[in-house]
PDB file of C-alpha atoms in Angstrom:
ATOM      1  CA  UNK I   1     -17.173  19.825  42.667  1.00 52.00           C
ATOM      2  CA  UNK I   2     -17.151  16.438  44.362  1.00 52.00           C
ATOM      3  CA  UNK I   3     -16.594  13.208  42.123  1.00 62.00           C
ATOM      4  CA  UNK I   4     -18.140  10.106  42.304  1.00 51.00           C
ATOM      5  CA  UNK I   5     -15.667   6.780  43.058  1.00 59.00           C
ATOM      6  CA  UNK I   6     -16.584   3.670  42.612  1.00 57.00           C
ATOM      7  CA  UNK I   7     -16.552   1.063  45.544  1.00 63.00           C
ATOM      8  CA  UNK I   8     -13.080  -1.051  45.286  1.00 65.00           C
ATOM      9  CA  UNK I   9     -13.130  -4.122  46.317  1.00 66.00           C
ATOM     10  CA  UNK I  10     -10.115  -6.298  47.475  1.00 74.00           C
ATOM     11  CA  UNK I  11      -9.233  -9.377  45.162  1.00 74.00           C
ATOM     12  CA  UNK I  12     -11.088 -10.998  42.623  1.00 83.00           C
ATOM     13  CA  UNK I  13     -14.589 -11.256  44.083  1.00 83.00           C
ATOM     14  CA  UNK I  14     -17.101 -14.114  45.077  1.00 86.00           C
ATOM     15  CA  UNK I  15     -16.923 -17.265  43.604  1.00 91.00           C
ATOM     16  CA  UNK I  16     -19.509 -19.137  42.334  1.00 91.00           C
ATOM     17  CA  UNK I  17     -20.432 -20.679  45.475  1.00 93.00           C
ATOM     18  CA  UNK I  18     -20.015 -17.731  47.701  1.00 92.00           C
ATOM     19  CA  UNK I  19     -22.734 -15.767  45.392  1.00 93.00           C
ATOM     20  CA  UNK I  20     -25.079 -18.982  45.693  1.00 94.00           C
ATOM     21  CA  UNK I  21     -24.342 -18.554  49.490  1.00 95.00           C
ATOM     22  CA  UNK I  22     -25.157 -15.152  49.939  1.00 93.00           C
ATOM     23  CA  UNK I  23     -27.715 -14.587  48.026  1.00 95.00           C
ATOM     24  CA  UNK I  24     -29.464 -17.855  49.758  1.00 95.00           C
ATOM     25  CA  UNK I  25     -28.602 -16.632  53.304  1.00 96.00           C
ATOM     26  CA  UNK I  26     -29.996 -12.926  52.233  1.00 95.00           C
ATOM     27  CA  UNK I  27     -33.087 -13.705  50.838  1.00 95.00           C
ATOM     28  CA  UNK I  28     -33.776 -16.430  53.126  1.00 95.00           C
ATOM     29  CA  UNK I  29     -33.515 -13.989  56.170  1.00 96.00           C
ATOM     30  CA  UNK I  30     -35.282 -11.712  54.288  1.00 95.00           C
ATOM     31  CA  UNK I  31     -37.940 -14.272  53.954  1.00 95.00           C
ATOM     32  CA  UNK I  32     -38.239 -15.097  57.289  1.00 95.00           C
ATOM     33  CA  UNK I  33     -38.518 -11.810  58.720  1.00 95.00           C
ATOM     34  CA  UNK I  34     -41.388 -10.534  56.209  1.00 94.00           C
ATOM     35  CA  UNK I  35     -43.467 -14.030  56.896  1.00 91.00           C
ATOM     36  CA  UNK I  36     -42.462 -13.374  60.793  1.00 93.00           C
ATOM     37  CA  UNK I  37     -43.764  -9.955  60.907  1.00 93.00           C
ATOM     38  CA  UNK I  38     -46.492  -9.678  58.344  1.00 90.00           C
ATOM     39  CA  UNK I  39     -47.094 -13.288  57.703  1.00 87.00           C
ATOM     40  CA  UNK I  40     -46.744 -12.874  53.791  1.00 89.00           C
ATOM     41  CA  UNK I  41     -43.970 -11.660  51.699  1.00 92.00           C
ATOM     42  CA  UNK I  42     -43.729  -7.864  50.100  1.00 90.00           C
ATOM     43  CA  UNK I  43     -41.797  -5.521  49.221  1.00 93.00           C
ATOM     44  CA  UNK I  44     -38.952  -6.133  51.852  1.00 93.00           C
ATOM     45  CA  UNK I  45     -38.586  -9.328  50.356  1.00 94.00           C
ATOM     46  CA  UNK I  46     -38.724  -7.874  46.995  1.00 94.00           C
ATOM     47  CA  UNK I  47     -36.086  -5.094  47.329  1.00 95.00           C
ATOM     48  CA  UNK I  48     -33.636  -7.416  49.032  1.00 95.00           C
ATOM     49  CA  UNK I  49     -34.072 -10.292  45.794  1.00 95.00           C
ATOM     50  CA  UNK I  50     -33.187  -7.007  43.424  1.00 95.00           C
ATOM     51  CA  UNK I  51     -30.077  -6.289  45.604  1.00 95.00           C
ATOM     52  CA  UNK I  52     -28.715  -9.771  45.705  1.00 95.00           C
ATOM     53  CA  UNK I  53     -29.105  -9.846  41.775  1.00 93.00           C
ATOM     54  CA  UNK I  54     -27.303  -6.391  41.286  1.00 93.00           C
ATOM     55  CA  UNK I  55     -24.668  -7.105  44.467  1.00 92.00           C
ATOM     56  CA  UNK I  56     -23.923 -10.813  43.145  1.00 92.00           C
ATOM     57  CA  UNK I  57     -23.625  -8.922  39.492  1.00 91.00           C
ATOM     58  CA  UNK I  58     -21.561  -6.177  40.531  1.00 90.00           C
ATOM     59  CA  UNK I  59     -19.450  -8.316  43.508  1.00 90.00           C
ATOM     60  CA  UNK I  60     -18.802 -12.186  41.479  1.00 88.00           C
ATOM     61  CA  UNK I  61     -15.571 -12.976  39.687  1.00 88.00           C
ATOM     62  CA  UNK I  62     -15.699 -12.835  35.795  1.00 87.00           C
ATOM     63  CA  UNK I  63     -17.969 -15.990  34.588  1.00 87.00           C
ATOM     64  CA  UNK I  64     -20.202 -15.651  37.592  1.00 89.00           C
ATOM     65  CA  UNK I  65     -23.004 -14.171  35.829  1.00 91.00           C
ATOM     66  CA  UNK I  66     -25.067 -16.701  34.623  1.00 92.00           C
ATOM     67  CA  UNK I  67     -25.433 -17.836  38.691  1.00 93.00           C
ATOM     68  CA  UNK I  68     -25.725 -14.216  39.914  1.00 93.00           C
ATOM     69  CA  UNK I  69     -28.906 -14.578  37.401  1.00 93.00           C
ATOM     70  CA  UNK I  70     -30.321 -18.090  38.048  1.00 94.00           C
ATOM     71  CA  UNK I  71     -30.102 -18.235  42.002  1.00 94.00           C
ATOM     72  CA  UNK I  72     -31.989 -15.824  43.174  1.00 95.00           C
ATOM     73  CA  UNK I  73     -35.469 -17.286  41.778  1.00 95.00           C
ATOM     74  CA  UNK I  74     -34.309 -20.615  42.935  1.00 96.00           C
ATOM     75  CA  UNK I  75     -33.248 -19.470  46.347  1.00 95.00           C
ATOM     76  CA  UNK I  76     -36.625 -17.837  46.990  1.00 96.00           C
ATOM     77  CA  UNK I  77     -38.854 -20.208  45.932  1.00 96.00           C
ATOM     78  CA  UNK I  78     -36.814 -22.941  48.428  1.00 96.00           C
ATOM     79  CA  UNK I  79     -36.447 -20.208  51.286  1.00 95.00           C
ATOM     80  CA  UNK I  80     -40.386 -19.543  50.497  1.00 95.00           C
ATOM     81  CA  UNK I  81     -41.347 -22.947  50.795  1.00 95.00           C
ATOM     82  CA  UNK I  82     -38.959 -23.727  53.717  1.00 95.00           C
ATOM     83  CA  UNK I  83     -40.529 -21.031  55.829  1.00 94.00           C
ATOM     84  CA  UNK I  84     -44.241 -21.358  54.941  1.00 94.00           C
ATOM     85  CA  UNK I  85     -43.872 -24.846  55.960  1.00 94.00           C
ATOM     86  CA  UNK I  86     -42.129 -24.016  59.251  1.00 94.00           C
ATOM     87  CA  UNK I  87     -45.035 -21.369  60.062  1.00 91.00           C
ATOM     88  CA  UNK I  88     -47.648 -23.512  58.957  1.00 88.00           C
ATOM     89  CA  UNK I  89     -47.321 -26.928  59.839  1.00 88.00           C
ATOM     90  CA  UNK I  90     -47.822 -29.571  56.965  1.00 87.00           C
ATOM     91  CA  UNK I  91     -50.977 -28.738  55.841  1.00 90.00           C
ATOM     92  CA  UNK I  92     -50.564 -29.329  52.034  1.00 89.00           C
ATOM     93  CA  UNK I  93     -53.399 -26.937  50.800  1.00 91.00           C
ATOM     94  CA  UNK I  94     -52.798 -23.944  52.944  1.00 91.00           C
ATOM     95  CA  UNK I  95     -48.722 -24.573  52.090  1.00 93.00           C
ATOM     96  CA  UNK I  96     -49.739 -24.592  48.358  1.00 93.00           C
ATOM     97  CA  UNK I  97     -51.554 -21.458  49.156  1.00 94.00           C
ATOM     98  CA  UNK I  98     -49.330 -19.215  50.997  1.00 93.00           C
ATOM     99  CA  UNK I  99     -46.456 -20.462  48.863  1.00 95.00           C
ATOM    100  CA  UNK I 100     -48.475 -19.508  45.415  1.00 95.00           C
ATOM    101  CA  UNK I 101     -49.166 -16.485  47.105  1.00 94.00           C
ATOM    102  CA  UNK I 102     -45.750 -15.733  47.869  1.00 94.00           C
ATOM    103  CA  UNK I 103     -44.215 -16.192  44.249  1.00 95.00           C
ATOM    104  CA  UNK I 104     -46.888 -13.964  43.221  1.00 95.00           C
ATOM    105  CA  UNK I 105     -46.286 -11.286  45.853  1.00 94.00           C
ATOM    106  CA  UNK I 106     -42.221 -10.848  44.989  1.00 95.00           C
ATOM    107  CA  UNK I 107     -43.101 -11.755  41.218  1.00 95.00           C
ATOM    108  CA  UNK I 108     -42.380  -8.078  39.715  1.00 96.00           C
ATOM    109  CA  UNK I 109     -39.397  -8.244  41.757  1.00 96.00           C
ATOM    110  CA  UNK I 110     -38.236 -11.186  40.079  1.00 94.00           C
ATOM    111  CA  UNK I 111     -39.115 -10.201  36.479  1.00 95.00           C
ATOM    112  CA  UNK I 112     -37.351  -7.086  36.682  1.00 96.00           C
ATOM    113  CA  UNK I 113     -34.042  -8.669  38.291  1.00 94.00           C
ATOM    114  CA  UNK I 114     -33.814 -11.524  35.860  1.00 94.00           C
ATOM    115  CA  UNK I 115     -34.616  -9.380  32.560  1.00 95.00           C
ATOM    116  CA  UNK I 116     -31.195  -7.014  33.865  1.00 94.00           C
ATOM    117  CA  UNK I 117     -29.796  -9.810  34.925  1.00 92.00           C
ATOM    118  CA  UNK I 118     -30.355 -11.616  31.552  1.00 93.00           C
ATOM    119  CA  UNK I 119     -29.416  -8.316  29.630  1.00 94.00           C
ATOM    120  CA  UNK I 120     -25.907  -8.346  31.175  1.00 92.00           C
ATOM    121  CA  UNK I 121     -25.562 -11.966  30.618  1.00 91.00           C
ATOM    122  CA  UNK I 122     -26.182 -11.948  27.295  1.00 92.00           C
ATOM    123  CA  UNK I 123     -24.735  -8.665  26.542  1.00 91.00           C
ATOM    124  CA  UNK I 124     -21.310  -9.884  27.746  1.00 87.00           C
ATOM    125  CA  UNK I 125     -21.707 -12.794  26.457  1.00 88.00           C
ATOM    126  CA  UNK I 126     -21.924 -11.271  23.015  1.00 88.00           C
ATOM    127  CA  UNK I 127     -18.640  -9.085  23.544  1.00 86.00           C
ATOM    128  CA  UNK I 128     -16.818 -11.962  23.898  1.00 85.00           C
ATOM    129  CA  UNK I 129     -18.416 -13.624  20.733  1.00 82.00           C
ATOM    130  CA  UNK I 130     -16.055 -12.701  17.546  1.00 80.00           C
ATOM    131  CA  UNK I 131     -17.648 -11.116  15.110  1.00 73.00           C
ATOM    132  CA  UNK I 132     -18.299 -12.707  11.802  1.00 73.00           C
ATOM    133  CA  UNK I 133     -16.440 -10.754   9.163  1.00 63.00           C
ATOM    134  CA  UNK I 134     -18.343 -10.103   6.013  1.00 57.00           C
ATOM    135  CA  UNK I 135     -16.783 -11.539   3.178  1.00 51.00           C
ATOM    136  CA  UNK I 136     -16.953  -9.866  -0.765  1.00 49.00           C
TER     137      UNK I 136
END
């Protein structure tokens, strides 16, 4: 029977600022690549904003999670707007457009990363609470 190991990492893991990095640079490639090729985002897009919340999860330091959750919504929707402004020109109304159209298009994607994301948050964010003891 073969066993399953988990993937060790060296040292600590990725700081607060290397997960904000990251996840930026990832999505943002992302980005580009779907509006490059298809001229609207999908499910590319979409899978690679539910990996950066699980990597930066499973890869940041201890007290990284509440950025591993928060960034990735704010990194698409400047990546999103960044992009749609480079392919379009400034041309406010087909900008506001494509960019509502975008945030819809990855908008599952983002719902279901931030409610795990949230759930871990919170979750170890209740471990750490101490527990009221119930006094007779």
């Amino acid at each position: 029977m073969s066993t399953v190991t988990k993937i060790a990492i060296q040292g600590p893991g990725l700081k607060k600022q290397g997960i904000v990095v990251l996840q930026s640079f990832f999505i943002g490639f992302f980005t580009f690549i779907e509006l490059w090729l298809r001229s609207g985002v999908g499910i590319l897009t979409g899978v690679m904003i539910l990996l950066s919340f699980y990597g930066a999860l499973r890869f940041g330091r201890p007290g990284t999670t509440y950025v591993s959750v928060v960034t990735p919504p704010l990194a698409f929707a400047a990546n999103a707007l960044f992009w749609i402004m480079i392919f379009d020109g400034f041309r406010p109304s087909r900008v506001g457009i494509d960019f509502i159209a975008a945030l819809a298009s990855v908008a599952p994607f983002l719902i279901i990363g931030a409610a795990y994301g949230w759930f871990v948050y919170l979750n170890a964010k209740a471990k750490t609470k101490p527990s009221k003891a119930r006094r007779d």
